[in-house]
Short mmCIF file of N, CA and C in Angstrom, two decimals:
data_model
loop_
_atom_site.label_atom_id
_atom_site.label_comp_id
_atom_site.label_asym_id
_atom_site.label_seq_id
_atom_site.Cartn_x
_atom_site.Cartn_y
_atom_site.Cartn_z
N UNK A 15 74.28 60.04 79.88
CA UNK A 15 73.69 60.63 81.05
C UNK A 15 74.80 60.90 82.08
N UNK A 16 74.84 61.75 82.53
CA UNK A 16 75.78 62.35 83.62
C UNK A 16 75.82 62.04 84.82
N UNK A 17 76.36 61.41 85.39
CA UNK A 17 76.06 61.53 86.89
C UNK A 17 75.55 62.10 87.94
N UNK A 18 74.49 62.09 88.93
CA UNK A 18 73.64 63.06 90.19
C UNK A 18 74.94 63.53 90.76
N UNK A 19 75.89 62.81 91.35
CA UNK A 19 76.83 63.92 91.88
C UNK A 19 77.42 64.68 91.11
N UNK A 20 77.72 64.82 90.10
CA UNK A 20 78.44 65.86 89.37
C UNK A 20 78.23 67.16 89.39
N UNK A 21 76.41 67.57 89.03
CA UNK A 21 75.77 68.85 89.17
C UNK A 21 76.45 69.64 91.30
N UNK A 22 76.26 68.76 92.09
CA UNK A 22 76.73 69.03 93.83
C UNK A 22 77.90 69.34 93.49
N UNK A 23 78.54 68.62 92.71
CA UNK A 23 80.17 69.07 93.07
C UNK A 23 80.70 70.19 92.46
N UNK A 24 79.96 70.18 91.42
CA UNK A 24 80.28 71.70 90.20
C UNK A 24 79.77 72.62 90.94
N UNK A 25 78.42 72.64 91.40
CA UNK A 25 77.92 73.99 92.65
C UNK A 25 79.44 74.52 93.90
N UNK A 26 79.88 73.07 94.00
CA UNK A 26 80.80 73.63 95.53
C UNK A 26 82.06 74.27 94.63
N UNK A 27 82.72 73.61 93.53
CA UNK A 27 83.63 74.38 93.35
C UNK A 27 83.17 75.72 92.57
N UNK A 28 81.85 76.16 92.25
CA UNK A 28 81.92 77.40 91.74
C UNK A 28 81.88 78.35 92.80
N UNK A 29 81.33 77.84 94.37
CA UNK A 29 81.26 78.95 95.27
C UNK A 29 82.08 78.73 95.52
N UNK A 30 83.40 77.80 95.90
CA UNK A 30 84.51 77.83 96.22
C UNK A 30 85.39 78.95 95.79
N UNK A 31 85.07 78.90 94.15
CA UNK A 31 85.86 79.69 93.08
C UNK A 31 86.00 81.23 93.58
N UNK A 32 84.29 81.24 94.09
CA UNK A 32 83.91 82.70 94.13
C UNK A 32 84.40 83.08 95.74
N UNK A 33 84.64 82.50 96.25
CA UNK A 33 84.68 82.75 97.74
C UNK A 33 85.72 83.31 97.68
N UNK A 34 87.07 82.62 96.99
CA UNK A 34 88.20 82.73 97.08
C UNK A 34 88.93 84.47 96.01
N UNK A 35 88.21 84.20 94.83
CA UNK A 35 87.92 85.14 94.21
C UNK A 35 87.22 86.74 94.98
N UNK A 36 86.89 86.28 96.13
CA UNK A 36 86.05 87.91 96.48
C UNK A 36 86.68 88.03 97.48
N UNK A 37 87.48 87.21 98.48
CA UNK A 37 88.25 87.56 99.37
C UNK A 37 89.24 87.70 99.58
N UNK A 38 90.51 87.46 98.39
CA UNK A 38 92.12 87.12 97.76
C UNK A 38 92.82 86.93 98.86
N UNK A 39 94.11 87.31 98.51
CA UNK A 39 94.90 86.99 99.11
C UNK A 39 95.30 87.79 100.70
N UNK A 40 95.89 88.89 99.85
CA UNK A 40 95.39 90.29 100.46
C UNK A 40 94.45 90.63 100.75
N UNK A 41 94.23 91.56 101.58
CA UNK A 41 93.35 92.12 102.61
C UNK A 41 93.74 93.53 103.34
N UNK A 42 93.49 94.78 102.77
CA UNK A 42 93.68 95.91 103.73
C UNK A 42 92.74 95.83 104.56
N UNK A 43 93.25 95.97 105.98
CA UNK A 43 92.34 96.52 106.72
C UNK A 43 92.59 97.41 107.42
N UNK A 44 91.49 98.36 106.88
CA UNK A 44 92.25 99.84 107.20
C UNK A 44 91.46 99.68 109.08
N UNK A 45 90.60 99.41 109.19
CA UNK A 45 90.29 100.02 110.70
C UNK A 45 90.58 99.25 111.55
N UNK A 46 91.76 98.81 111.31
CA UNK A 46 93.18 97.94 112.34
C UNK A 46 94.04 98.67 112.42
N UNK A 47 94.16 99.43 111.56
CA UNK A 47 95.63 100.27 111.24
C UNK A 47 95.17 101.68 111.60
N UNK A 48 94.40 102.16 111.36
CA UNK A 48 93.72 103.72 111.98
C UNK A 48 92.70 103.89 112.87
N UNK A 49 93.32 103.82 114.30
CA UNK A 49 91.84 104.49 114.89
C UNK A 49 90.82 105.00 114.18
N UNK A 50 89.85 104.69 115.60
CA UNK A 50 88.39 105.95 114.86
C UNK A 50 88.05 107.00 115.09
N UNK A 51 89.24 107.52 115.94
CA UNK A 51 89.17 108.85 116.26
C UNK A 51 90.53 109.80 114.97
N UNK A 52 90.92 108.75 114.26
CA UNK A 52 91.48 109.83 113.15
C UNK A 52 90.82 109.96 112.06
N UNK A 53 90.59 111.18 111.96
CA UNK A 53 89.60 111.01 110.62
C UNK A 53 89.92 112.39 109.61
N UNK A 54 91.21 112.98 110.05
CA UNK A 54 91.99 113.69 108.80
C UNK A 54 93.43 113.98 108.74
N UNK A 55 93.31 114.38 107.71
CA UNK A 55 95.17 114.02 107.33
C UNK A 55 95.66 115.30 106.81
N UNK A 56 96.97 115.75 106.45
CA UNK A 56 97.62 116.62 105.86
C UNK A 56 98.97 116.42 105.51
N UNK A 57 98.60 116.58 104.33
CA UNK A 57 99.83 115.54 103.69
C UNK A 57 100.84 116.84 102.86
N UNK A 58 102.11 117.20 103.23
CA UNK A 58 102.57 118.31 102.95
C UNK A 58 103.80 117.48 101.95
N UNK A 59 103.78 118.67 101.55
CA UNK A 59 104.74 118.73 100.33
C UNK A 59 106.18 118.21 100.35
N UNK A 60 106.58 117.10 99.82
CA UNK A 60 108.04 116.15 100.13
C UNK A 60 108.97 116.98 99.39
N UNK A 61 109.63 117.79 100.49
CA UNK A 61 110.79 118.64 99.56
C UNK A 61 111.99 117.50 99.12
N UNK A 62 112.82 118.34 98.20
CA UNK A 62 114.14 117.69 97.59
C UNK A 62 115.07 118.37 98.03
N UNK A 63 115.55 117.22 99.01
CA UNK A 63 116.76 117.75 99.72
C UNK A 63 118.33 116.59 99.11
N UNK A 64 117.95 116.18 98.07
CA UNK A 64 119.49 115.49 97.58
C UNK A 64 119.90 116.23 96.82
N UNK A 65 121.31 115.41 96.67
CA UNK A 65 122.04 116.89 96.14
C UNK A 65 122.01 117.05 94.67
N UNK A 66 121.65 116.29 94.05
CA UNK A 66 120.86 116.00 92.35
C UNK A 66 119.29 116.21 92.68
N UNK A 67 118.67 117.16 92.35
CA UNK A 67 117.22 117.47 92.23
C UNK A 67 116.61 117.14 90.80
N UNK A 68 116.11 116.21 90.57
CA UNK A 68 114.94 115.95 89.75
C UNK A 68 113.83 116.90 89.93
N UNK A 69 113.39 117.84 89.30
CA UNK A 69 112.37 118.86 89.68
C UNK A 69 110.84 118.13 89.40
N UNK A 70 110.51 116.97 88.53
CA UNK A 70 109.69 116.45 88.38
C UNK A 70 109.31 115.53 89.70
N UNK A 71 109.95 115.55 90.38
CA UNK A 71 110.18 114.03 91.87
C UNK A 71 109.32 114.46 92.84
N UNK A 72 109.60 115.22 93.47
CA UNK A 72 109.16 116.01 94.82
C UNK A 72 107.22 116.05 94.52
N UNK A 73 107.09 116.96 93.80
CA UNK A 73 105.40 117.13 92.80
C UNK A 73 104.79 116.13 92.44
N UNK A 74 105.64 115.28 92.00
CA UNK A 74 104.80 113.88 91.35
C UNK A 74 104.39 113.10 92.57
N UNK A 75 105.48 113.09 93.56
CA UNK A 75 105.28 111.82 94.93
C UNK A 75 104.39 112.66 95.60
N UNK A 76 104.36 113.72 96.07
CA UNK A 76 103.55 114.25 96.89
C UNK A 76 102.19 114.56 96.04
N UNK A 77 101.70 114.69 95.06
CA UNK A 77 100.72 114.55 94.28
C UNK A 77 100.24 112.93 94.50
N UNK A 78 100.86 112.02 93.94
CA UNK A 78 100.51 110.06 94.50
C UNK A 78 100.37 109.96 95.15
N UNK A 79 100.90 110.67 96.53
CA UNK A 79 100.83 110.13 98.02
C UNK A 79 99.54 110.54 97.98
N UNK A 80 98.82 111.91 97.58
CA UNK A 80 97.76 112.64 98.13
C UNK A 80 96.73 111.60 97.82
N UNK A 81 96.29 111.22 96.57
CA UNK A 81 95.80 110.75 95.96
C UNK A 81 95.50 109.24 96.03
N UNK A 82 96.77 108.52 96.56
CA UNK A 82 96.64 106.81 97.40
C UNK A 82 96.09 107.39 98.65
N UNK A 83 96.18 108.36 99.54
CA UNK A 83 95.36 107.92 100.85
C UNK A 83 94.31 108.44 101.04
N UNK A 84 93.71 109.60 100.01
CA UNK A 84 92.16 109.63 99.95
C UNK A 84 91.36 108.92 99.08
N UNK A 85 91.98 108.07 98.63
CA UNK A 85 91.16 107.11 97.44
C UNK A 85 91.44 105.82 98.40
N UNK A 86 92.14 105.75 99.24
CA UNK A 86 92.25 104.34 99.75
C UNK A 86 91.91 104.05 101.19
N UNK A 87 91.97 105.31 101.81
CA UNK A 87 91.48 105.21 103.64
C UNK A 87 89.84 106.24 103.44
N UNK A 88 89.58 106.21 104.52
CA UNK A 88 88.38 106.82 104.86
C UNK A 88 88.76 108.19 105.42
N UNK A 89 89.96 108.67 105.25
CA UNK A 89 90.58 110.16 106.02
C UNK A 89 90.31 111.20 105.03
N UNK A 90 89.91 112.27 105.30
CA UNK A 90 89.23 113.37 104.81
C UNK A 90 90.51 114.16 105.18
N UNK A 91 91.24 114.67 103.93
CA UNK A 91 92.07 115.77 103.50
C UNK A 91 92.48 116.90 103.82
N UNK A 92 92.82 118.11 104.46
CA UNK A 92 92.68 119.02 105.49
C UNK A 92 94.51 119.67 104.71
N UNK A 93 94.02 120.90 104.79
CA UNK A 93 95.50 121.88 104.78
C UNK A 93 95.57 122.31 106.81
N UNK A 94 95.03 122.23 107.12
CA UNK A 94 94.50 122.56 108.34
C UNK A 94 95.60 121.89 109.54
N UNK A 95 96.58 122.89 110.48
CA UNK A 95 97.78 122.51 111.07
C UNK A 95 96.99 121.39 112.32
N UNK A 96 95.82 121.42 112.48
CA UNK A 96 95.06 120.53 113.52
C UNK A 96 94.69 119.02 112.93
N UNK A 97 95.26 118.67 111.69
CA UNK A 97 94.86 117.40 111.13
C UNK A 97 95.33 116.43 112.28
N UNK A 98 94.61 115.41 112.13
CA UNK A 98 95.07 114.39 113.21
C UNK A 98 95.94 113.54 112.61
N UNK A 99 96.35 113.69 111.59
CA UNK A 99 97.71 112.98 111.38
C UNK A 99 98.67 113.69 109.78
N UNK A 100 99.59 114.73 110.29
CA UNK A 100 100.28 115.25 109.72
C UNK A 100 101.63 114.60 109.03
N UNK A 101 101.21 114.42 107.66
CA UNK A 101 102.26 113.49 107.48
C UNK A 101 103.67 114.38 106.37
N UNK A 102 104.76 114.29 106.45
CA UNK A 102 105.65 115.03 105.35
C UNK A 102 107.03 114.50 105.23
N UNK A 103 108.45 114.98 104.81
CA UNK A 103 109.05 113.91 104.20
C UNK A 103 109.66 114.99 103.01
N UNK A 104 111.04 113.98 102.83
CA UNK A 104 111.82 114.77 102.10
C UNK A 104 112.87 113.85 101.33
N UNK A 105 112.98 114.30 100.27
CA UNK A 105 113.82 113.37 99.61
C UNK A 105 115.74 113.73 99.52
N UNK A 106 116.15 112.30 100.55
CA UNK A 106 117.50 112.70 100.79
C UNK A 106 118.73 111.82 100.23
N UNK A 107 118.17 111.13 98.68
CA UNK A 107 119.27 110.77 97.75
C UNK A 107 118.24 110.91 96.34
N UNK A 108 119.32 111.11 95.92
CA UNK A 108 119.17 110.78 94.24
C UNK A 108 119.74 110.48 93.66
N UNK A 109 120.93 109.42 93.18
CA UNK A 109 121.82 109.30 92.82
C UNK A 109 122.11 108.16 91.75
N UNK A 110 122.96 108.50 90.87
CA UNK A 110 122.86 107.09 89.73
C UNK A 110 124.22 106.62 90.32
N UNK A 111 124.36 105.08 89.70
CA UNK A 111 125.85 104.33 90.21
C UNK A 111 125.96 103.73 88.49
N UNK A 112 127.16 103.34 88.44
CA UNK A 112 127.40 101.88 87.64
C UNK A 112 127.50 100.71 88.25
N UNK A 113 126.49 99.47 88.19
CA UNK A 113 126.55 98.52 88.49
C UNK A 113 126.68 97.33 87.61
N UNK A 114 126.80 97.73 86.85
CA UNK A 114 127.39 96.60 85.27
C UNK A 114 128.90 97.16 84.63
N UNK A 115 129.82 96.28 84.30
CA UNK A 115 131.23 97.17 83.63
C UNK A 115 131.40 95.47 82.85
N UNK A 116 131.82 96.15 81.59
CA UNK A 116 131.98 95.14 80.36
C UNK A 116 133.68 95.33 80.02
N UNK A 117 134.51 94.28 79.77
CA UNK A 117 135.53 94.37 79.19
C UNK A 117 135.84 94.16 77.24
N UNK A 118 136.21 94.99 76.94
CA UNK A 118 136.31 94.97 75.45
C UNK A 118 137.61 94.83 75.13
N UNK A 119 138.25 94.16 74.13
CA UNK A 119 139.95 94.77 74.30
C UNK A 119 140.33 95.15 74.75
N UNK A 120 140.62 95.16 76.21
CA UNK A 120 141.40 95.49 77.26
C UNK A 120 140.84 96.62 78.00
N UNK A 121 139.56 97.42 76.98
CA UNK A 121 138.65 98.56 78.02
C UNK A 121 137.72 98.31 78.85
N UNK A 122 137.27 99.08 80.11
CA UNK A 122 136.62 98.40 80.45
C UNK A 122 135.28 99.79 80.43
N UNK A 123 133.81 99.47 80.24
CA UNK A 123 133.07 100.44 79.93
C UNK A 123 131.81 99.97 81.07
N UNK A 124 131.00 100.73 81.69
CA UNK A 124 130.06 100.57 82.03
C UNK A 124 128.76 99.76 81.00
N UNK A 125 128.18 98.71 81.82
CA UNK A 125 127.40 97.96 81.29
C UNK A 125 125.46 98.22 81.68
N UNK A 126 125.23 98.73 82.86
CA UNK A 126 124.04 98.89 83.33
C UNK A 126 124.23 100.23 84.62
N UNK A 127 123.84 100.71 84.84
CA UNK A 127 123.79 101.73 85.65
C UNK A 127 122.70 101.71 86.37
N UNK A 128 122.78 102.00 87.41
CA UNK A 128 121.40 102.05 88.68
C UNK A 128 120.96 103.79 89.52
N UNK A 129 119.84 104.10 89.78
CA UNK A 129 119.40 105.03 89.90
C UNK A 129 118.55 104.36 91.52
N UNK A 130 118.98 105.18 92.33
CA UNK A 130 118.67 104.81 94.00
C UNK A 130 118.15 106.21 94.25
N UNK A 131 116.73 106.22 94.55
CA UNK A 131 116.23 107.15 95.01
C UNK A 131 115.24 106.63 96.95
N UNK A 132 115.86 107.82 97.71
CA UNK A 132 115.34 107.56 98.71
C UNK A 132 114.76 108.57 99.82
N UNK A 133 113.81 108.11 100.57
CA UNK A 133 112.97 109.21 100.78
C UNK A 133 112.55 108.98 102.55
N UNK A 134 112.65 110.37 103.30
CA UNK A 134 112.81 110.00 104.74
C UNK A 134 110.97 110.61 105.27
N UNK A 135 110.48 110.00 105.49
CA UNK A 135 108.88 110.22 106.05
C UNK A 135 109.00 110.40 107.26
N UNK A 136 107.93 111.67 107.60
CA UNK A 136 107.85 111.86 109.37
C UNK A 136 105.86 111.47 109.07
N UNK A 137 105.42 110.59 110.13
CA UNK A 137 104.18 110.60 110.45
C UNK A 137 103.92 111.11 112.10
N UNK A 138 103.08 112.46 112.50
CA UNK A 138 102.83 112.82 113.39
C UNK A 138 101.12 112.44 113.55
N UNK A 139 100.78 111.75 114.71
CA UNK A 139 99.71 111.92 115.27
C UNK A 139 99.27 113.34 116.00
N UNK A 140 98.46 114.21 115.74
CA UNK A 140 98.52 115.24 116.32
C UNK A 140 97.67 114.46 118.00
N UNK A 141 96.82 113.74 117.76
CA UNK A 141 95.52 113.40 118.46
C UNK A 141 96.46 112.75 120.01
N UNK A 142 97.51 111.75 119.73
CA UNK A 142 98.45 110.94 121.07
C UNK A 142 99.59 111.84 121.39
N UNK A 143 99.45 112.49 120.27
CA UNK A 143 101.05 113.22 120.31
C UNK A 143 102.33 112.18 120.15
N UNK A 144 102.41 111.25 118.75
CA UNK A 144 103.55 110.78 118.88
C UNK A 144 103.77 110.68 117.29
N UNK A 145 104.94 110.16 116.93
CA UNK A 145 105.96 110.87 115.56
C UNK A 145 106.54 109.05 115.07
N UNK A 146 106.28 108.87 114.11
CA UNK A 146 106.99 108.05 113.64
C UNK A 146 107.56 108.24 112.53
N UNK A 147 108.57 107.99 112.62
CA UNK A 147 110.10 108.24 111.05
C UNK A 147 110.33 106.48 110.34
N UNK A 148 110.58 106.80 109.16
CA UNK A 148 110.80 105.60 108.46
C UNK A 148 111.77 105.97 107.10
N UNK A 149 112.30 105.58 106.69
CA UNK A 149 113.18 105.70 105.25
C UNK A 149 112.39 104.78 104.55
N UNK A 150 112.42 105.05 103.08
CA UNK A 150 111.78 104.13 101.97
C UNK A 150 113.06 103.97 100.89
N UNK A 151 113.36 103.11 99.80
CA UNK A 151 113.99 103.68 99.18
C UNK A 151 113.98 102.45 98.02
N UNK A 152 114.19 103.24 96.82
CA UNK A 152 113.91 102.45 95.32
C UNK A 152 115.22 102.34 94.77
N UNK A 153 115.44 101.10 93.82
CA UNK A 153 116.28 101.43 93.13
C UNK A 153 115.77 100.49 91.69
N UNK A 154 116.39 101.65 90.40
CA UNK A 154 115.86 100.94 89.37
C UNK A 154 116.89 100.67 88.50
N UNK A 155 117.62 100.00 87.64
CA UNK A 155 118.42 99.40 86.62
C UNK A 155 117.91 100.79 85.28
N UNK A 156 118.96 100.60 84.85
CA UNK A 156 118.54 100.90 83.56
C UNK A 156 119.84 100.65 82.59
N UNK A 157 119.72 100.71 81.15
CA UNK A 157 120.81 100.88 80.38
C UNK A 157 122.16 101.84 80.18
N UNK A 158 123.11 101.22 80.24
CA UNK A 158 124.08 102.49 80.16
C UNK A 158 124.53 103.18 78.67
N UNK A 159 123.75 103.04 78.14
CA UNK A 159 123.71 103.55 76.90
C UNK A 159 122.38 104.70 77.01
N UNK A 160 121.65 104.63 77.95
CA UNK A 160 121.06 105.73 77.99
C UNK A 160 121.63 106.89 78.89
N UNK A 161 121.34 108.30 78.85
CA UNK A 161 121.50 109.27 79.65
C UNK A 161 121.30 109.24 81.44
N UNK A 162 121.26 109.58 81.96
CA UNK A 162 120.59 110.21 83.39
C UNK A 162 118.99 110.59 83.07
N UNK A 163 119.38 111.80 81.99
CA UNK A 163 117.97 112.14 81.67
C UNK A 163 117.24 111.29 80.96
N UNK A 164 117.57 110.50 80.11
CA UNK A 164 116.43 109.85 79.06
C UNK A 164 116.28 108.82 80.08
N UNK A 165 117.09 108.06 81.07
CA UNK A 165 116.43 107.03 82.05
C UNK A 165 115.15 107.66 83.01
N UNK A 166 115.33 109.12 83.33
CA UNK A 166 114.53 109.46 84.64
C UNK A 166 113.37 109.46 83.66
N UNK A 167 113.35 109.84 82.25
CA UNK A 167 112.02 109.97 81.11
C UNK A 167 111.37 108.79 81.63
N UNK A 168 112.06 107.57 81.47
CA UNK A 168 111.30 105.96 81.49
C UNK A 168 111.00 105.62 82.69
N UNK A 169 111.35 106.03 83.87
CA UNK A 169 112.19 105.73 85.12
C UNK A 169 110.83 106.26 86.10
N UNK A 170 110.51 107.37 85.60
CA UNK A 170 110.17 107.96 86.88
C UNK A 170 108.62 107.88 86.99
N UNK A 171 107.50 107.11 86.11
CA UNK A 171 106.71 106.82 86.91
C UNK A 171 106.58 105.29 87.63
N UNK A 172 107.75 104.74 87.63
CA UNK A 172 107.74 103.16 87.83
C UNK A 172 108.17 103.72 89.37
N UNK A 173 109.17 104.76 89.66
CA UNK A 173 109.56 105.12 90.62
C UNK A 173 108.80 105.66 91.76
N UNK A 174 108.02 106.72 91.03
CA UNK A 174 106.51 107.49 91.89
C UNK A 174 105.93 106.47 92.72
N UNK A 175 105.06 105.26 91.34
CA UNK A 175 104.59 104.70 92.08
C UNK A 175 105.05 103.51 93.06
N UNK A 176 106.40 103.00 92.91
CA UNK A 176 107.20 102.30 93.97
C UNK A 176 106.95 102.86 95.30
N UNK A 177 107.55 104.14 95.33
CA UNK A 177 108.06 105.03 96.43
C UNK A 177 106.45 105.02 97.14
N UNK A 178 105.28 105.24 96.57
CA UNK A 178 104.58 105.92 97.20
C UNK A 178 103.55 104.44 97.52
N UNK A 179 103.88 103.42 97.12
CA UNK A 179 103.48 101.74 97.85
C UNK A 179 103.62 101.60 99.09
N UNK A 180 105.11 101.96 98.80
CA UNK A 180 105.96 101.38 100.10
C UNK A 180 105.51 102.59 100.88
N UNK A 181 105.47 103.70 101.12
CA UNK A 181 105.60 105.27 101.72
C UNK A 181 103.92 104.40 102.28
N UNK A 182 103.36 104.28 102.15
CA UNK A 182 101.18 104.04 102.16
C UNK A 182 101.35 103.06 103.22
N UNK A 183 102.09 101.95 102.10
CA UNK A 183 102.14 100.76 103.69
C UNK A 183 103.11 100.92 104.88
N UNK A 184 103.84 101.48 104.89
CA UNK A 184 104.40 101.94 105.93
C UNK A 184 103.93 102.59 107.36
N UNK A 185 102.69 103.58 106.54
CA UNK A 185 101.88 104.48 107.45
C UNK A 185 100.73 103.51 108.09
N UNK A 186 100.14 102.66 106.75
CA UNK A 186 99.08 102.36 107.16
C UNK A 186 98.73 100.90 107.39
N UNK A 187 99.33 99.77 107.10
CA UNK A 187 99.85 98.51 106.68
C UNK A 187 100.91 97.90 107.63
N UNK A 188 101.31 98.68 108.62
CA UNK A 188 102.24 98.79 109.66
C UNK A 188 103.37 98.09 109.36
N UNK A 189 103.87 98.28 108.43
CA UNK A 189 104.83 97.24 107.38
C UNK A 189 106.06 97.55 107.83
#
């Protein structure tokens, strides 16, 4: 036979379980971070302004960006130059490094190579009239036995969606 307290205590830790479970760690709250008088956006196209253009980069981030802040705020979408918060941005590195070098018999060869991509955001309130600028910027490892190109193959949706985390909470997350 089981003990009478046992059934009380198993009840508290299952709502415990669940409490904790439905409210985590995290917490957006978007209507801390956005007035209620903004209620659309226009999110323009992040040109490529480094001096290595990835033609896949620019399309992909500005496609994610579109797509994280109408799936994630309550702001209604607008091509429209009167949006109350005009947001755009341009990408002003692209660049790979060597950050690994191996010695072999006296050669010395690159061991890992790094790919630093970084990206300069303007957020305009049309509604106060004021502008906030921020830089974001990623960097990812990869093998030096691979290309430039066969890394950006593997590389570049780990990158999209980095860039466009950080780019979201920035705006909205006041990060």
């Amino acid at each position: 036979m089981k003990p009478l307290f046992a059934l009380p205590s198993l009840f508290l830790l299952i709502s415990f379980t669940y409490s904790v479970l439905n409210t985590g760690c995290y917490s957006f709250r978007e209507a801390s971070t956005i007035p209620d008088s903004i209620k659309t956006v226009k999110i323009n196209f992040i040109e490529n302004r480094a001096p290595y253009v990835n033609p896949q980069l620019s399309p992909s981030l500005t496609e994610r960006l579109k797509q994280k802040i109408i799936s994630q705020t309550r702001l209604r979408q607008t091509n429209n130059d009167d949006a109350h918060y005009d947001i755009r941005g341009y990408v002003t590195d692209y660049s790979p490094s060597t950050v690994g070098v191996t010695s072999t018999n006296g050669k010395s060869q690159s061991s890992a190579n790094r790919l630093t991509v970084s990206v300069h955001m303007i957020l305009t309130n049309q509604l106060s009239n004021t502008t906030k600028e921020f830089d974001v910027s990623r960097q990812l490892d990869f093998s030096a036995n691979l290309t430039l190109q066969q890394a950006e193959a593997t590389l570049l949706d780990e990158m999209i969606r980095n860039l466009t985390d950080e780019i979201f909470n920035h705006i909205f997350s006041e990060w």
